[in-house]
PDB file of C-alpha atoms in Angstrom:
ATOM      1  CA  UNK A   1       0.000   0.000   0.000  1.00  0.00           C
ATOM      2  CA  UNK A   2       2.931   2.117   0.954  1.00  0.00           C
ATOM      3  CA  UNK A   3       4.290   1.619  -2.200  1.00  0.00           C
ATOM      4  CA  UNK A   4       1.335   2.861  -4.263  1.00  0.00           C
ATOM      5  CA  UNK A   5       0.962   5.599  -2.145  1.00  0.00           C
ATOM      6  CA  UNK A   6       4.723   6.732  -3.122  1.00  0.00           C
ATOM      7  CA  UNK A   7       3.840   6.303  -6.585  1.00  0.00           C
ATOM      8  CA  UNK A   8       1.283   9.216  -6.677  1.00  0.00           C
ATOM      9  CA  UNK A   9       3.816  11.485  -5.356  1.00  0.00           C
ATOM     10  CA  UNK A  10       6.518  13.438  -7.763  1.00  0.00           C
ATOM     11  CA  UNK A  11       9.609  14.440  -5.346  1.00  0.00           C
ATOM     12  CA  UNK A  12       8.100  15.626  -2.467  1.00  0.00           C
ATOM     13  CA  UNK A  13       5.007  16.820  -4.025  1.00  0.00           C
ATOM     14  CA  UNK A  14       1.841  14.993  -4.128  1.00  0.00           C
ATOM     15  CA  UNK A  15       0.432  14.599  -7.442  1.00  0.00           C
ATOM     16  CA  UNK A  16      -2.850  16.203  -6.350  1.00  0.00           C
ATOM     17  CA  UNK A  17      -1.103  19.254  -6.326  1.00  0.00           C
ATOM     18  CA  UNK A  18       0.386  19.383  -9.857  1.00  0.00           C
ATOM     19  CA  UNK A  19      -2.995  17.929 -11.566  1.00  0.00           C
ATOM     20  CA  UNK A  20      -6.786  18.652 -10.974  1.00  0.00           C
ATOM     21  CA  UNK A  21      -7.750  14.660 -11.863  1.00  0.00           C
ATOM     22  CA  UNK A  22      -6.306  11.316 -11.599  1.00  0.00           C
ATOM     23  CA  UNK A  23      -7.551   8.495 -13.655  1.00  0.00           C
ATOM     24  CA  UNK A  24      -6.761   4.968 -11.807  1.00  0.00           C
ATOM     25  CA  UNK A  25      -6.969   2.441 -14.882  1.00  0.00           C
ATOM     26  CA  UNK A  26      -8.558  -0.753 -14.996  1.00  0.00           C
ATOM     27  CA  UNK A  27      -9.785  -0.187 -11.512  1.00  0.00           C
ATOM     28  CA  UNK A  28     -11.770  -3.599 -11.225  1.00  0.00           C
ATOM     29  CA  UNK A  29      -8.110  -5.311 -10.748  1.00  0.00           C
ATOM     30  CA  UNK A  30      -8.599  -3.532  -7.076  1.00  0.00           C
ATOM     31  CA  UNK A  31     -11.281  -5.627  -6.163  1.00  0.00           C
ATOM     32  CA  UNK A  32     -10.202  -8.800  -7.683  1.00  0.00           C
ATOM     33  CA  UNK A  33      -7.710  -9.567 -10.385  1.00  0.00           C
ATOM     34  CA  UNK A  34      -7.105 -12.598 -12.774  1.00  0.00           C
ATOM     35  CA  UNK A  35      -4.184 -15.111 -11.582  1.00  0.00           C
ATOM     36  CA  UNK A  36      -2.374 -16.719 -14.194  1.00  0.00           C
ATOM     37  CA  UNK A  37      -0.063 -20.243 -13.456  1.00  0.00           C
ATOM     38  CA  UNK A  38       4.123 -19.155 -14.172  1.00  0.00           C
ATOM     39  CA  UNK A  39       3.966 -22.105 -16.220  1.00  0.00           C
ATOM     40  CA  UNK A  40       1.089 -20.895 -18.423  1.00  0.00           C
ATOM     41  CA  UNK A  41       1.839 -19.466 -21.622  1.00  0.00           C
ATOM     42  CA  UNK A  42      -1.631 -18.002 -22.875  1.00  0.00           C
ATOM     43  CA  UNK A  43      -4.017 -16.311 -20.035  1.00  0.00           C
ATOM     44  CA  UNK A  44      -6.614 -18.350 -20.460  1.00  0.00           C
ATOM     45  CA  UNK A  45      -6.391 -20.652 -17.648  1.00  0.00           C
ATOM     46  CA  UNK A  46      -6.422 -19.038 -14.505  1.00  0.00           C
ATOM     47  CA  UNK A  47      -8.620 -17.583 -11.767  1.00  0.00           C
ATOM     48  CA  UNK A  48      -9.446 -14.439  -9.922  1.00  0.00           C
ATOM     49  CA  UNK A  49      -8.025 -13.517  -6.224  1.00  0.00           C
ATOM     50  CA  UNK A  50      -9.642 -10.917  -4.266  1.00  0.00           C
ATOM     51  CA  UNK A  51      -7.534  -7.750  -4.003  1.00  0.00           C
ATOM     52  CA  UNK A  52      -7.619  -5.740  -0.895  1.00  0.00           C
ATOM     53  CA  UNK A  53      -8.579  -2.502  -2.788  1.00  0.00           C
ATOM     54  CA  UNK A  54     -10.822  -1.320   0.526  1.00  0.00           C
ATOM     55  CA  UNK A  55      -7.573  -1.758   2.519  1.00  0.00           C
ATOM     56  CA  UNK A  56      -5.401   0.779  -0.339  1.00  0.00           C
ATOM     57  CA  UNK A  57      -7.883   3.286  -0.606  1.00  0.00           C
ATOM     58  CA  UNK A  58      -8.238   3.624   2.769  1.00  0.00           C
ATOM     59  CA  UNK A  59      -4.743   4.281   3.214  1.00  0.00           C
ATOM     60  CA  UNK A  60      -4.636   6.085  -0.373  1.00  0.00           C
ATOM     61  CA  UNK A  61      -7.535   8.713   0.924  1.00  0.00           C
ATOM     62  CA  UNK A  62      -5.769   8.780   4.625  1.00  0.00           C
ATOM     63  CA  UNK A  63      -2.416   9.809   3.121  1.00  0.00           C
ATOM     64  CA  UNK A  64      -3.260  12.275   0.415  1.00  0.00           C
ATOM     65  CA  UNK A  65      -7.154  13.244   1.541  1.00  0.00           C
ATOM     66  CA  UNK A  66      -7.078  15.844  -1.665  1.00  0.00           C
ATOM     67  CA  UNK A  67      -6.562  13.160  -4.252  1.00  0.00           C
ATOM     68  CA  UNK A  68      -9.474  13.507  -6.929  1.00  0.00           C
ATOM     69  CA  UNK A  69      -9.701   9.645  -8.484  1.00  0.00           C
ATOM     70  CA  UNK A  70     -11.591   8.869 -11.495  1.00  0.00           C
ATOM     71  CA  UNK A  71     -11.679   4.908 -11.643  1.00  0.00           C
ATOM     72  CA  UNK A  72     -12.227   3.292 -15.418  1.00  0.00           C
ATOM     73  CA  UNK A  73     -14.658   1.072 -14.937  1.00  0.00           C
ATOM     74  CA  UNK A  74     -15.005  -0.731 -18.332  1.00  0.00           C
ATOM     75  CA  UNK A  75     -15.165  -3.734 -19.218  1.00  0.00           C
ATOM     76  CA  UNK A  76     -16.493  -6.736 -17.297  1.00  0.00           C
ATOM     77  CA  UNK A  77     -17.787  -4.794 -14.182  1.00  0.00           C
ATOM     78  CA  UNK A  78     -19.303  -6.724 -11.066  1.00  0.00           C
ATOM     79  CA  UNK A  79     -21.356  -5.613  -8.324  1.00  0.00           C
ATOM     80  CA  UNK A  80     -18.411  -5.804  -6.417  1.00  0.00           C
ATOM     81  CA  UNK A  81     -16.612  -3.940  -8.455  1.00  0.00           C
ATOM     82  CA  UNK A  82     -19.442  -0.915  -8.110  1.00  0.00           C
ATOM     83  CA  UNK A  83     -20.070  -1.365  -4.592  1.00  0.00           C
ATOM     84  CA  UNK A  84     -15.921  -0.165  -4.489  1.00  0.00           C
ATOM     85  CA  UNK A  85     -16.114   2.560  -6.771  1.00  0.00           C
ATOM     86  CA  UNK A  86     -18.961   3.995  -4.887  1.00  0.00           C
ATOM     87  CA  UNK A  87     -17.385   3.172  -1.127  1.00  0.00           C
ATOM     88  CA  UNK A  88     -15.350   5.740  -2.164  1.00  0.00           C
ATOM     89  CA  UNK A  89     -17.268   8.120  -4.129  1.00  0.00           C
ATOM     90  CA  UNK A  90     -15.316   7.560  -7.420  1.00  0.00           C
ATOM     91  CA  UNK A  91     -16.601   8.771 -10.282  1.00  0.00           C
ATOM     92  CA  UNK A  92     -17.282   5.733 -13.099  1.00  0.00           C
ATOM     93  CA  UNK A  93     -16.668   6.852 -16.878  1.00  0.00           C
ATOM     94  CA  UNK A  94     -18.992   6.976 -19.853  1.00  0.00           C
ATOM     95  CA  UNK A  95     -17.528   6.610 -23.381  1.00  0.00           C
ATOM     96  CA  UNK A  96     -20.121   7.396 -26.321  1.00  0.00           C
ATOM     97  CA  UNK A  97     -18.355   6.026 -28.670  1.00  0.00           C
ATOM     98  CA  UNK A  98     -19.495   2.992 -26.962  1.00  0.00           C
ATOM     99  CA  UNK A  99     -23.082   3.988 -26.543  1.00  0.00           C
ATOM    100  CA  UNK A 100     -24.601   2.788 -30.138  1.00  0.00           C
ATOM    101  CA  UNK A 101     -25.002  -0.691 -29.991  1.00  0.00           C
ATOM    102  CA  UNK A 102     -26.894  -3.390 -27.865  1.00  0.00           C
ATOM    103  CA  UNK A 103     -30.094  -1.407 -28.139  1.00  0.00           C
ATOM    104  CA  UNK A 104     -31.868   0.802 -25.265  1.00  0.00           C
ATOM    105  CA  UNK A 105     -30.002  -1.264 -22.207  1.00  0.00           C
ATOM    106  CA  UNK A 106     -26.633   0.151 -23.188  1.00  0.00           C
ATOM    107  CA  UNK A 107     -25.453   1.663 -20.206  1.00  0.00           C
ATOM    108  CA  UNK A 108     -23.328   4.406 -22.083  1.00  0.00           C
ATOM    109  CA  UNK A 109     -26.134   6.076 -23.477  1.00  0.00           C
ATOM    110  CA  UNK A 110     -26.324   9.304 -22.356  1.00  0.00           C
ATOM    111  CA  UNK A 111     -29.932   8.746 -20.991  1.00  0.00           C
ATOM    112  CA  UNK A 112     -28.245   6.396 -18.661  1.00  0.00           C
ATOM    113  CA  UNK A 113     -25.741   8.320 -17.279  1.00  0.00           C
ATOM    114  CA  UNK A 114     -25.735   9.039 -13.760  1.00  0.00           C
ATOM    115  CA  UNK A 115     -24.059  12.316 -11.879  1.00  0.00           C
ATOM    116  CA  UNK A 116     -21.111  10.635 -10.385  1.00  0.00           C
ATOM    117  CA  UNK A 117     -19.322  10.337 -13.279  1.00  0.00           C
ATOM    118  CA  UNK A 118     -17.150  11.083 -16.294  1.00  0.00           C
ATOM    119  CA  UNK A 119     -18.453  11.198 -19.579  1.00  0.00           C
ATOM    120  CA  UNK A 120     -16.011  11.103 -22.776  1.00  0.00           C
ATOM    121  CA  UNK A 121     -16.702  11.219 -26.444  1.00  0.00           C
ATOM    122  CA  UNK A 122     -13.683   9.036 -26.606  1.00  0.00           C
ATOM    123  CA  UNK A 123     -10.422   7.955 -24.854  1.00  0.00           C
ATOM    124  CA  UNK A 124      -6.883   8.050 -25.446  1.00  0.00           C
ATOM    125  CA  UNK A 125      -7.035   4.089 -26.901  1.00  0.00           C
ATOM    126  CA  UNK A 126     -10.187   5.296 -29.232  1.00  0.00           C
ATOM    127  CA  UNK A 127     -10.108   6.718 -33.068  1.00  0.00           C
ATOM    128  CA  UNK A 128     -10.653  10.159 -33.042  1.00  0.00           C
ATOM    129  CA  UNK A 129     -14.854  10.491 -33.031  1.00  0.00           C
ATOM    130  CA  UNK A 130     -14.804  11.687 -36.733  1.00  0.00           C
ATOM    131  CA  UNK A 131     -13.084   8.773 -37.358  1.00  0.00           C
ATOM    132  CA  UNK A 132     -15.269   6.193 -35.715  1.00  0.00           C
ATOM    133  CA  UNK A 133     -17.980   7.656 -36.787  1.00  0.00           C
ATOM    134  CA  UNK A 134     -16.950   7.765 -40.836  1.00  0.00           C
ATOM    135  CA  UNK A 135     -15.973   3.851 -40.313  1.00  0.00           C
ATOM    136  CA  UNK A 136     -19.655   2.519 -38.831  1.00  0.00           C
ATOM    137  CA  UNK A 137     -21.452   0.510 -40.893  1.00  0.00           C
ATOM    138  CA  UNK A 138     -24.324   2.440 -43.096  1.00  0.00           C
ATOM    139  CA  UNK A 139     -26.985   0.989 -40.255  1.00  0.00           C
ATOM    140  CA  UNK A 140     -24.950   1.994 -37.142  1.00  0.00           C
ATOM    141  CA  UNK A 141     -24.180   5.133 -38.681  1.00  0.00           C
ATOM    142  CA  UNK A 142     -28.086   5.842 -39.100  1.00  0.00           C
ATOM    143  CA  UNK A 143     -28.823   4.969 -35.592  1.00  0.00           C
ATOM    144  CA  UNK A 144     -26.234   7.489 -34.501  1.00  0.00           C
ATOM    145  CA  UNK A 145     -27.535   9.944 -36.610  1.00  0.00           C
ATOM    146  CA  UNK A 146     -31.123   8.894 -35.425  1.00  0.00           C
ATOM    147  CA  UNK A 147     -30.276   9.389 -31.877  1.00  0.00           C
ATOM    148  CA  UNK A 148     -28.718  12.803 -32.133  1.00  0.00           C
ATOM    149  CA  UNK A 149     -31.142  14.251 -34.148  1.00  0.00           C
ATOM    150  CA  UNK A 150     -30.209  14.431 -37.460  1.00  0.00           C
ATOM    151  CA  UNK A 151     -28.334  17.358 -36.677  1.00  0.00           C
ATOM    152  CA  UNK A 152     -27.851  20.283 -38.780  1.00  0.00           C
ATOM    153  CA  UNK A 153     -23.345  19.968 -37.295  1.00  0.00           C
ATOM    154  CA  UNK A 154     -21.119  17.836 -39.028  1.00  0.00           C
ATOM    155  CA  UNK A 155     -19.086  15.358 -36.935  1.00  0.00           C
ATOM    156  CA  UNK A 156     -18.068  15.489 -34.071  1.00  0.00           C
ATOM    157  CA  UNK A 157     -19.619  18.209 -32.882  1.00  0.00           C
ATOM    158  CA  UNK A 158     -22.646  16.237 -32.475  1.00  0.00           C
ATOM    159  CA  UNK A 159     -20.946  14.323 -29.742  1.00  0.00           C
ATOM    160  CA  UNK A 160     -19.158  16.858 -28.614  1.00  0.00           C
ATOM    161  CA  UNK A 161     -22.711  18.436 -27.501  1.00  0.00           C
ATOM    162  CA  UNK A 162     -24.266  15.209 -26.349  1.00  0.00           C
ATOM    163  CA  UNK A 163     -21.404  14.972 -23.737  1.00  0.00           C
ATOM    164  CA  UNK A 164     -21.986  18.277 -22.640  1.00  0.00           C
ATOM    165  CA  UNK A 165     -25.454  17.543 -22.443  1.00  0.00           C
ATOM    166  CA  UNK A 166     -24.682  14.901 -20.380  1.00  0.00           C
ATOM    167  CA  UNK A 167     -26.022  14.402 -16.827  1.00  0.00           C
ATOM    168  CA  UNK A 168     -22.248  13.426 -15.510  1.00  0.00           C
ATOM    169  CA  UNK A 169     -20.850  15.870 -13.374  1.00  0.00           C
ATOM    170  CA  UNK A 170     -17.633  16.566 -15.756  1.00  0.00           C
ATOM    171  CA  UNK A 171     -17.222  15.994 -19.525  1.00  0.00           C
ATOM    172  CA  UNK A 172     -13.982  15.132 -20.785  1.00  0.00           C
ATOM    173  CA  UNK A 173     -12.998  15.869 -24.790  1.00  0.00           C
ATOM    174  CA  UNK A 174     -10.506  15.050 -26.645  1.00  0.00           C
ATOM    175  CA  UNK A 175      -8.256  18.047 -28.466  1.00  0.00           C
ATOM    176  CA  UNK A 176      -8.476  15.990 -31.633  1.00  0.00           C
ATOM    177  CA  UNK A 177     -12.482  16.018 -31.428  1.00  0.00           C
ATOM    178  CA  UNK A 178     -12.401  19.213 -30.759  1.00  0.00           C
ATOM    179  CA  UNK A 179     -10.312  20.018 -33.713  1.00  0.00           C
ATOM    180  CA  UNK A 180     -12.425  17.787 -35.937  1.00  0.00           C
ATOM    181  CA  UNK A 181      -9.574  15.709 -36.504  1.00  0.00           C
ATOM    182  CA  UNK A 182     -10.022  12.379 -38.714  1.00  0.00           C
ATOM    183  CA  UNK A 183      -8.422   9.021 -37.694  1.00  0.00           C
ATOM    184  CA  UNK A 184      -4.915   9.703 -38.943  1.00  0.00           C
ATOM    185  CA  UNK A 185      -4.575  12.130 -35.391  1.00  0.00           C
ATOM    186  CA  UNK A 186      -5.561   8.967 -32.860  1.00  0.00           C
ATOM    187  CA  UNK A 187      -3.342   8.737 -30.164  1.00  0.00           C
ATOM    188  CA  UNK A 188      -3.255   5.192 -29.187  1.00  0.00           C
ATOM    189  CA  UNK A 189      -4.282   2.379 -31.294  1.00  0.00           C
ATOM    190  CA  UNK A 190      -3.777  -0.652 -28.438  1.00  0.00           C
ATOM    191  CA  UNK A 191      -2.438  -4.222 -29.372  1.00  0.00           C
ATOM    192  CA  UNK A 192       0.025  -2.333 -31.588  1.00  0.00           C
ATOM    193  CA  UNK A 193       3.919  -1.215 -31.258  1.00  0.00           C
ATOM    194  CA  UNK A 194       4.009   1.522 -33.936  1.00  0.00           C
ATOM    195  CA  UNK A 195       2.777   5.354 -34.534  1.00  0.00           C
ATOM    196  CA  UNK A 196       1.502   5.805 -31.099  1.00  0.00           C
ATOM    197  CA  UNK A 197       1.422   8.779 -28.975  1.00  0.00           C
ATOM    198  CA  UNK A 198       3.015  10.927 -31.903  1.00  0.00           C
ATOM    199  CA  UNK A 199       0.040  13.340 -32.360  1.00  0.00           C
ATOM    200  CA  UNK A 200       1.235  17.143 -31.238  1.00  0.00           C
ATOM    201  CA  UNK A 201      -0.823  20.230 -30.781  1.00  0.00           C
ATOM    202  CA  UNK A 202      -0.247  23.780 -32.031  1.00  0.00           C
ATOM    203  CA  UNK A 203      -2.121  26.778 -31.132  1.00  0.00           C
ATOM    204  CA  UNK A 204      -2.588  27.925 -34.503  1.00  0.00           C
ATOM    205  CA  UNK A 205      -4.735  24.597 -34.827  1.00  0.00           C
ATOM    206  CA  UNK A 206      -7.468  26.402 -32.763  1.00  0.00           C
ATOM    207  CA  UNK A 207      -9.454  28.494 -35.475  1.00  0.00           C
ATOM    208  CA  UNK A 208     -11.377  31.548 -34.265  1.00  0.00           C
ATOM    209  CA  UNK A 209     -14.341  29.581 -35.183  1.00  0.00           C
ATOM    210  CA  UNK A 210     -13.520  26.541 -33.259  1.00  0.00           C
ATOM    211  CA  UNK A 211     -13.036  28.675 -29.545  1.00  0.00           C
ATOM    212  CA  UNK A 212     -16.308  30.904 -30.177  1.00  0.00           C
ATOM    213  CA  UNK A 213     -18.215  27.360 -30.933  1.00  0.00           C
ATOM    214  CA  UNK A 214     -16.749  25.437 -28.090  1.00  0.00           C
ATOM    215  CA  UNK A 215     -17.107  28.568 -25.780  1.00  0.00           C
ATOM    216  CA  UNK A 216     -20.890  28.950 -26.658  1.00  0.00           C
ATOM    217  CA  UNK A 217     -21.366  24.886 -25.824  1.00  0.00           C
ATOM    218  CA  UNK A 218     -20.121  25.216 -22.773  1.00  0.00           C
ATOM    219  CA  UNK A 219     -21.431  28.000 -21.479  1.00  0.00           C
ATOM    220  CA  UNK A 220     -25.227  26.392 -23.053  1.00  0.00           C
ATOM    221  CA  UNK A 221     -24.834  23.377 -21.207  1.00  0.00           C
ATOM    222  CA  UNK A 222     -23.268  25.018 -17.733  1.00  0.00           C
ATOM    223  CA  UNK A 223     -19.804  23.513 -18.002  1.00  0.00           C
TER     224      UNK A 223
END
């Protein structure tokens, strides 16, 4: 616990102090994680062992009371798993990009979303939004369309305003989206070794346009 606790400090400094938000990633290996045999070369066979995640974030929260957690909670996600993330009053995450399939019970539908948490258009590891969106299918790309209105924006902007719609107390999106940037500016494509995390930003990117039409969203939607 020690250990982990040292980890979220630079120098001296704790890390709440240098950033507003920390996002603790696959967060459901705190409440139980998937053991794998030494001897086993795929992970297929194994089996999961509770992890004493109570016992860390009590210490975590007792050592650096300041620290503001967001836990990613996708994936596979238990009850156990939730009754954790809410023990400590973590905020879950909601991507949109996953929102358009597996009809009405999708929990990342925006109508689902609940105040404690983060909504994204997309993460780090997705394409850019315009990029998703212009590689659906014709019939996923009609449902999207369907559910956002039919709107008058191109892409992503659509999304972009959906998430700022959103119930979740904080909406987090991506420079790229917010450039309208196409799939050739994703960040992180995982399961691959090459052209990652070679995007950069310049200032002169950000049009006049761009900051008046971002600055009227969030000032509609109370961000």
């Amino acid at each position: 616990t020690q250990i982990f606790c040292n980890q979220l400090q630079v120098g001296q400094l704790p890390v709440a102090t240098l950033f507003d938000l920390l996002r603790i990633d696959h967060f459901r290996g705190f409440e139980a994680y998937w053991e794998i045999p030494a001897e086993e070369e795929t992970a297929v066979n194994g089996h999961w062992v509770e992890a004493p995640g109570e016992e860390l974030f009590g210490v975590l929260y007792r050592e650096l009371p300041d620290l503001e957690l967001v836990a990613e909670d996708l994936g596979v996600i238990t009850p156990e798993v939730e009754a954790l993330r809410k023990a400590y009053d973590l905020p879950g995450m909601k991507i949109l990009q996953f929102a358009f399939s597996g009809g009405a019970d999708n929990p990342y539908l925006p109508f689902h979303h609940t105040r404690d948490a983060v909504v994204y258009t997309g993460t780090h590891d997705n394409d850019t939004t315009l990029g998703w969106y212009t590689g659906l299918d014709d019939q996923s790309r009609e449902f999207v369309d369907d559910y956002l209105g039919k709107p008058r924006e191109i892409m992503p902007w659509p999304m972009i305003r959906s998430a700022l719609a959103s119930r979740a107390n904080l909406a987090i999106i991506p420079l790229q989206d917010i450039l309208g940037l196409d799939g050739n500016h994703r960040m992180n494509t995982p399961g691959t070794t090459e052209g990652n995390w070679d995007w950069r930003f310049d200032w002169e990117m950000v049009k006049p346009e761009t900051e008046s039409r971002l600055m009227h969203r969030v000032k509609m939607y109370g961000r």
